[in-house]
Amino acid sequence: MGDEALVGRVLDGRYLITERIARGGMASVFLAEDQRLDRQVAVKVMHRGLGDAAVFTERFRSEAKAAAKLNHRNVVAVFDQGSDGDITYLVMEFVPGRTLRDVMRTEAPMPSLRALDLVEQVLIALSAAHEAHLVHRDVKPENVLITPDGEVKVADFGLARAVSTATTATGNALIGTVSYLAPEIVVNAGTDARSDVYAVGAMTYEMLTGVKPHQGDSPIQVAYKHVHEDIGPPSDLRPGLPDYVDALVARATARDRDQRSADARVLLQQLRRVQLALRQGVDDDAELAADLRPSGPGVPLTAGADEITAAVGGAGEDEQTVTVTGGSPSTEHTAVLGGAAVAAAAPPATPATAVDTPPRTPADRQRRRGRRLLVAVVVLTLLAGGLGYYYGVGRFVDTPALVNLTEQQAIAEAEQAGFTLEVTDREFSETVPLGSVISTDPAAGERILPESTISAVVSSGPERYAVPDLTGRTLDEARALLAEANLELGAVTETFDQEVPEGQIISLQGVAVGDLVKKETTVDVLVSQGREPLEVTDFTGSTEAEATQGLQDIGFEVGVERQFSDDVAEGVVISQSPASGTVLRGDTVTIVVSQGPELFEVPNVVGQRRNDAEAALEAAGFEVDVIGRGNFTVLGQFPGAGSMQERGATVSITGL
């Protein structure tokens, strides 16, 4: 039964398992609900295949006891430990966020201050442990958790041992992660706070350079390099790093532990001197570098015959172990190899005799050391090949390659390989088609137990969002609508518009309503400034046609009024309103056009007496020219009756 079967189960009547959040070489970590205290916790559950081994069970118990002694904000708190049937578990503080390994994947090689600021918090946590006489012994990026607000917490004190008993462990098992193992752990020469210092130094090197300090085709080769090769200065890979940064790493990773910082607190003080110099912009500081750099070559671990003997085992000695790793190249898991095979592979002890042995010369001792070193290397190689089969090839199998397969194809492929595929998330992808696998955990080629569950992330296709209709909206309204659609407001172009009120969007630019675009695409808009203000030109004195055309060309509507004028010729503009100033485009400008003088009808006065005729014509507004004498009867008039004449025109009348 795989780990996924635990989801939904209540351990010890208290811890409801809700989901798996991590998987390591020996255990999986689940998010759980503490039903008694109503809080979220992390529950570490030992893999069932290891649960029968007393050494692993003891490690879990030891982890709880060791970590429970530490009450520090930079240390993941351990709340409880226990067993439920064949399940051995540990209950810890749940820390949301990322591991340092996650951060390194995206940021390494890191800027010096960024790296050292993170390491500073790790050292603060380890200082608390070292002061409590506890040694972590498995410091690595996977055990450094970083909360969303940047606080660092160190986890998995399962390898910690009281310093007083640090040189031995249950079954003499030495557990750790090979990339960060101090040389003394490899040769089983005892462990103390300086072993943690070495691991922090190796981790700092990787943060600064982006690569592990020692590389090899197998864990044994890497372990061998820790013992026999110095970790180089980070500036070899990062030219321009100050000399005192190199010196700090050299001090922490000295192969001779006597040359290292005594414990985490000492290294913390040295690191803070380096931080200060970096913040002050100091490029190189020969005095600081000399003060930090190891004082001398020290005594290599391989120079001690006793240490080599301890590494390979001898007659009458307890079983010894070394450490190997499993998992992907980017994530290292802790694993343990039993020491029985080492002891079995060691040459039998030669019984002592009573024959006197002449004193060994320095050359004899050197040859003896060389032979023992050769034996150590041979035994370590046999150990990797023999026990590595059970804990590696023989026990674990490769994760199949499922990326880019459709979901159904991936499920079938996983089942055929003996695994269960669980789709844990769906994400947008620009490169992986809809419904196909983006990634798996574990990744293809990683070594996992048969019948395990492989978590998969399946593509939801490209992430696209429809452009909303923004016409008629204000800019604030448009921003809100775009934010809801996961888009952003782009360039705003303003123009005058006769129809759209000022401040409202006229149209989109570059895209159309309903277009599907990428997340956070910027949408450009054209915004109305309202109607355009125009300067008025006065067309008084122009003809009606000239004034009308001129005003229309500017952008106005033209209103025409007509008026008689004795002074302005017919068809000529008498006046204009408005005649000057600023008017909005499309507004009406009114012109008054002359109809010329006003004409009046000449009344008929023929047959009337002279006096009556004169009175009638004058009343009609005409001047009268009388041809004749006395009050005669009008026999004729000119202009004739009914004709139209200007006011004041002269009408002649005649009679007898």
PDB file of N, CA and C in Angstrom, residues 463-501:
ATOM      1  N   GLU A 463      -2.483  29.794 -21.128  1.00  0.00           N
ATOM      2  CA  GLU A 463      -3.296  30.652 -20.259  1.00  0.00           C
ATOM      3  C   GLU A 463      -3.753  31.862 -21.069  1.00  0.00           C
ATOM      4  N   ARG A 464      -5.046  31.907 -21.339  1.00  0.00           N
ATOM      5  CA  ARG A 464      -5.594  32.985 -22.155  1.00  0.00           C
ATOM      6  C   ARG A 464      -6.836  33.575 -21.483  1.00  0.00           C
ATOM      7  N   TYR A 465      -7.043  34.865 -21.700  1.00  0.00           N
ATOM      8  CA  TYR A 465      -8.180  35.560 -21.117  1.00  0.00           C
ATOM      9  C   TYR A 465      -8.836  36.438 -22.182  1.00  0.00           C
ATOM     10  N   ALA A 466     -10.177  36.499 -22.156  1.00  0.00           N
ATOM     11  CA  ALA A 466     -10.928  37.283 -23.137  1.00  0.00           C
ATOM     12  C   ALA A 466     -10.862  38.765 -22.793  1.00  0.00           C
ATOM     13  N   VAL A 467     -10.644  39.573 -23.831  1.00  0.00           N
ATOM     14  CA  VAL A 467     -10.600  41.025 -23.644  1.00  0.00           C
ATOM     15  C   VAL A 467     -12.030  41.533 -23.434  1.00  0.00           C
ATOM     16  N   PRO A 468     -12.296  42.209 -22.324  1.00  0.00           N
ATOM     17  CA  PRO A 468     -13.659  42.697 -22.073  1.00  0.00           C
ATOM     18  C   PRO A 468     -13.979  43.936 -22.907  1.00  0.00           C
ATOM     19  N   ASP A 469     -15.289  44.223 -23.032  1.00  0.00           N
ATOM     20  CA  ASP A 469     -15.736  45.424 -23.743  1.00  0.00           C
ATOM     21  C   ASP A 469     -15.579  46.629 -22.813  1.00  0.00           C
ATOM     22  N   LEU A 470     -14.742  47.561 -23.217  1.00  0.00           N
ATOM     23  CA  LEU A 470     -14.460  48.727 -22.381  1.00  0.00           C
ATOM     24  C   LEU A 470     -15.077  50.008 -22.927  1.00  0.00           C
ATOM     25  N   THR A 471     -15.728  49.938 -24.087  1.00  0.00           N
ATOM     26  CA  THR A 471     -16.258  51.163 -24.688  1.00  0.00           C
ATOM     27  C   THR A 471     -17.307  51.795 -23.775  1.00  0.00           C
ATOM     28  N   GLY A 472     -17.217  53.117 -23.671  1.00  0.00           N
ATOM     29  CA  GLY A 472     -18.140  53.855 -22.819  1.00  0.00           C
ATOM     30  C   GLY A 472     -17.760  53.854 -21.354  1.00  0.00           C
ATOM     31  N   ARG A 473     -16.659  53.150 -20.988  1.00  0.00           N
ATOM     32  CA  ARG A 473     -16.229  53.082 -19.589  1.00  0.00           C
ATOM     33  C   ARG A 473     -15.200  54.166 -19.288  1.00  0.00           C
ATOM     34  N   THR A 474     -15.154  54.556 -18.020  1.00  0.00           N
ATOM     35  CA  THR A 474     -14.085  55.449 -17.582  1.00  0.00           C
ATOM     36  C   THR A 474     -12.818  54.629 -17.395  1.00  0.00           C
ATOM     37  N   LEU A 475     -11.682  55.288 -17.224  1.00  0.00           N
ATOM     38  CA  LEU A 475     -10.422  54.571 -17.046  1.00  0.00           C
ATOM     39  C   LEU A 475     -10.437  53.741 -15.766  1.00  0.00           C
ATOM     40  N   ASP A 476     -10.993  54.268 -14.690  1.00  0.00           N
ATOM     41  CA  ASP A 476     -11.062  53.502 -13.443  1.00  0.00           C
ATOM     42  C   ASP A 476     -11.915  52.255 -13.621  1.00  0.00           C
ATOM     43  N   GLU A 477     -13.029  52.399 -14.304  1.00  0.00           N
ATOM     44  CA  GLU A 477     -13.880  51.232 -14.564  1.00  0.00           C
ATOM     45  C   GLU A 477     -13.151  50.224 -15.444  1.00  0.00           C
ATOM     46  N   ALA A 478     -12.406  50.715 -16.429  1.00  0.00           N
ATOM     47  CA  ALA A 478     -11.663  49.825 -17.321  1.00  0.00           C
ATOM     48  C   ALA A 478     -10.595  49.052 -16.557  1.00  0.00           C
ATOM     49  N   ARG A 479      -9.875  49.726 -15.668  1.00  0.00           N
ATOM     50  CA  ARG A 479      -8.849  49.036 -14.880  1.00  0.00           C
ATOM     51  C   ARG A 479      -9.459  47.899 -14.065  1.00  0.00           C
ATOM     52  N   ALA A 480     -10.602  48.150 -13.460  1.00  0.00           N
ATOM     53  CA  ALA A 480     -11.254  47.122 -12.649  1.00  0.00           C
ATOM     54  C   ALA A 480     -11.676  45.935 -13.507  1.00  0.00           C
ATOM     55  N   LEU A 481     -12.261  46.201 -14.664  1.00  0.00           N
ATOM     56  CA  LEU A 481     -12.682  45.120 -15.553  1.00  0.00           C
ATOM     57  C   LEU A 481     -11.486  44.321 -16.057  1.00  0.00           C
ATOM     58  N   LEU A 482     -10.396  45.007 -16.390  1.00  0.00           N
ATOM     59  CA  LEU A 482      -9.195  44.318 -16.869  1.00  0.00           C
ATOM     60  C   LEU A 482      -8.571  43.479 -15.763  1.00  0.00           C
ATOM     61  N   ALA A 483      -8.555  43.992 -14.541  1.00  0.00           N
ATOM     62  CA  ALA A 483      -7.994  43.228 -13.422  1.00  0.00           C
ATOM     63  C   ALA A 483      -8.785  41.945 -13.202  1.00  0.00           C
ATOM     64  N   GLU A 484     -10.100  42.018 -13.321  1.00  0.00           N
ATOM     65  CA  GLU A 484     -10.923  40.815 -13.181  1.00  0.00           C
ATOM     66  C   GLU A 484     -10.592  39.795 -14.262  1.00  0.00           C
ATOM     67  N   ALA A 485     -10.169  40.271 -15.414  1.00  0.00           N
ATOM     68  CA  ALA A 485      -9.826  39.389 -16.532  1.00  0.00           C
ATOM     69  C   ALA A 485      -8.347  39.048 -16.562  1.00  0.00           C
ATOM     70  N   ASN A 486      -7.586  39.386 -15.487  1.00  0.00           N
ATOM     71  CA  ASN A 486      -6.141  39.124 -15.407  1.00  0.00           C
ATOM     72  C   ASN A 486      -5.367  39.856 -16.498  1.00  0.00           C
ATOM     73  N   LEU A 487      -5.866  41.025 -16.873  1.00  0.00           N
ATOM     74  CA  LEU A 487      -5.197  41.853 -17.867  1.00  0.00           C
ATOM     75  C   LEU A 487      -4.881  43.205 -17.249  1.00  0.00           C
ATOM     76  N   GLU A 488      -4.143  44.033 -17.998  1.00  0.00           N
ATOM     77  CA  GLU A 488      -3.732  45.329 -17.475  1.00  0.00           C
ATOM     78  C   GLU A 488      -4.025  46.426 -18.495  1.00  0.00           C
ATOM     79  N   LEU A 489      -4.246  47.632 -17.979  1.00  0.00           N
ATOM     80  CA  LEU A 489      -4.466  48.783 -18.851  1.00  0.00           C
ATOM     81  C   LEU A 489      -3.139  49.222 -19.445  1.00  0.00           C
ATOM     82  N   GLY A 490      -3.125  49.396 -20.759  1.00  0.00           N
ATOM     83  CA  GLY A 490      -1.898  49.801 -21.436  1.00  0.00           C
ATOM     84  C   GLY A 490      -1.887  51.286 -21.743  1.00  0.00           C
ATOM     85  N   ALA A 491      -1.461  51.622 -22.967  1.00  0.00           N
ATOM     86  CA  ALA A 491      -1.334  53.026 -23.367  1.00  0.00           C
ATOM     87  C   ALA A 491      -2.713  53.659 -23.522  1.00  0.00           C
ATOM     88  N   VAL A 492      -2.820  54.894 -23.064  1.00  0.00           N
ATOM     89  CA  VAL A 492      -4.072  55.653 -23.168  1.00  0.00           C
ATOM     90  C   VAL A 492      -3.847  56.808 -24.145  1.00  0.00           C
ATOM     91  N   THR A 493      -4.577  56.785 -25.255  1.00  0.00           N
ATOM     92  CA  THR A 493      -4.504  57.864 -26.245  1.00  0.00           C
ATOM     93  C   THR A 493      -5.789  58.678 -26.167  1.00  0.00           C
ATOM     94  N   GLU A 494      -5.642  60.004 -26.128  1.00  0.00           N
ATOM     95  CA  GLU A 494      -6.811  60.877 -26.005  1.00  0.00           C
ATOM     96  C   GLU A 494      -7.093  61.574 -27.329  1.00  0.00           C
ATOM     97  N   THR A 495      -8.366  61.740 -27.624  1.00  0.00           N
ATOM     98  CA  THR A 495      -8.769  62.447 -28.834  1.00  0.00           C
ATOM     99  C   THR A 495     -10.149  63.057 -28.611  1.00  0.00           C
ATOM    100  N   PHE A 496     -10.459  64.121 -29.421  1.00  0.00           N
ATOM    101  CA  PHE A 496     -11.789  64.723 -29.335  1.00  0.00           C
ATOM    102  C   PHE A 496     -12.794  63.839 -30.068  1.00  0.00           C
ATOM    103  N   ASP A 497     -13.991  63.808 -29.546  1.00  0.00           N
ATOM    104  CA  ASP A 497     -15.025  62.980 -30.163  1.00  0.00           C
ATOM    105  C   ASP A 497     -16.373  63.672 -30.011  1.00  0.00           C
ATOM    106  N   GLN A 498     -17.149  63.684 -31.114  1.00  0.00           N
ATOM    107  CA  GLN A 498     -18.436  64.363 -31.115  1.00  0.00           C
ATOM    108  C   GLN A 498     -19.508  63.602 -30.349  1.00  0.00           C
ATOM    109  N   GLU A 499     -19.337  62.252 -30.248  1.00  0.00           N
ATOM    110  CA  GLU A 499     -20.403  61.437 -29.685  1.00  0.00           C
ATOM    111  C   GLU A 499     -20.127  60.987 -28.259  1.00  0.00           C
ATOM    112  N   VAL A 500     -18.872  60.599 -27.968  1.00  0.00           N
ATOM    113  CA  VAL A 500     -18.545  60.006 -26.663  1.00  0.00           C
ATOM    114  C   VAL A 500     -18.191  61.112 -25.674  1.00  0.00           C
ATOM    115  N   PRO A 501     -18.811  61.107 -24.510  1.00  0.00           N
ATOM    116  CA  PRO A 501     -18.521  62.152 -23.515  1.00  0.00           C
ATOM    117  C   PRO A 501     -17.070  62.123 -23.058  1.00  0.00           C
TER     118      PRO A 501
END
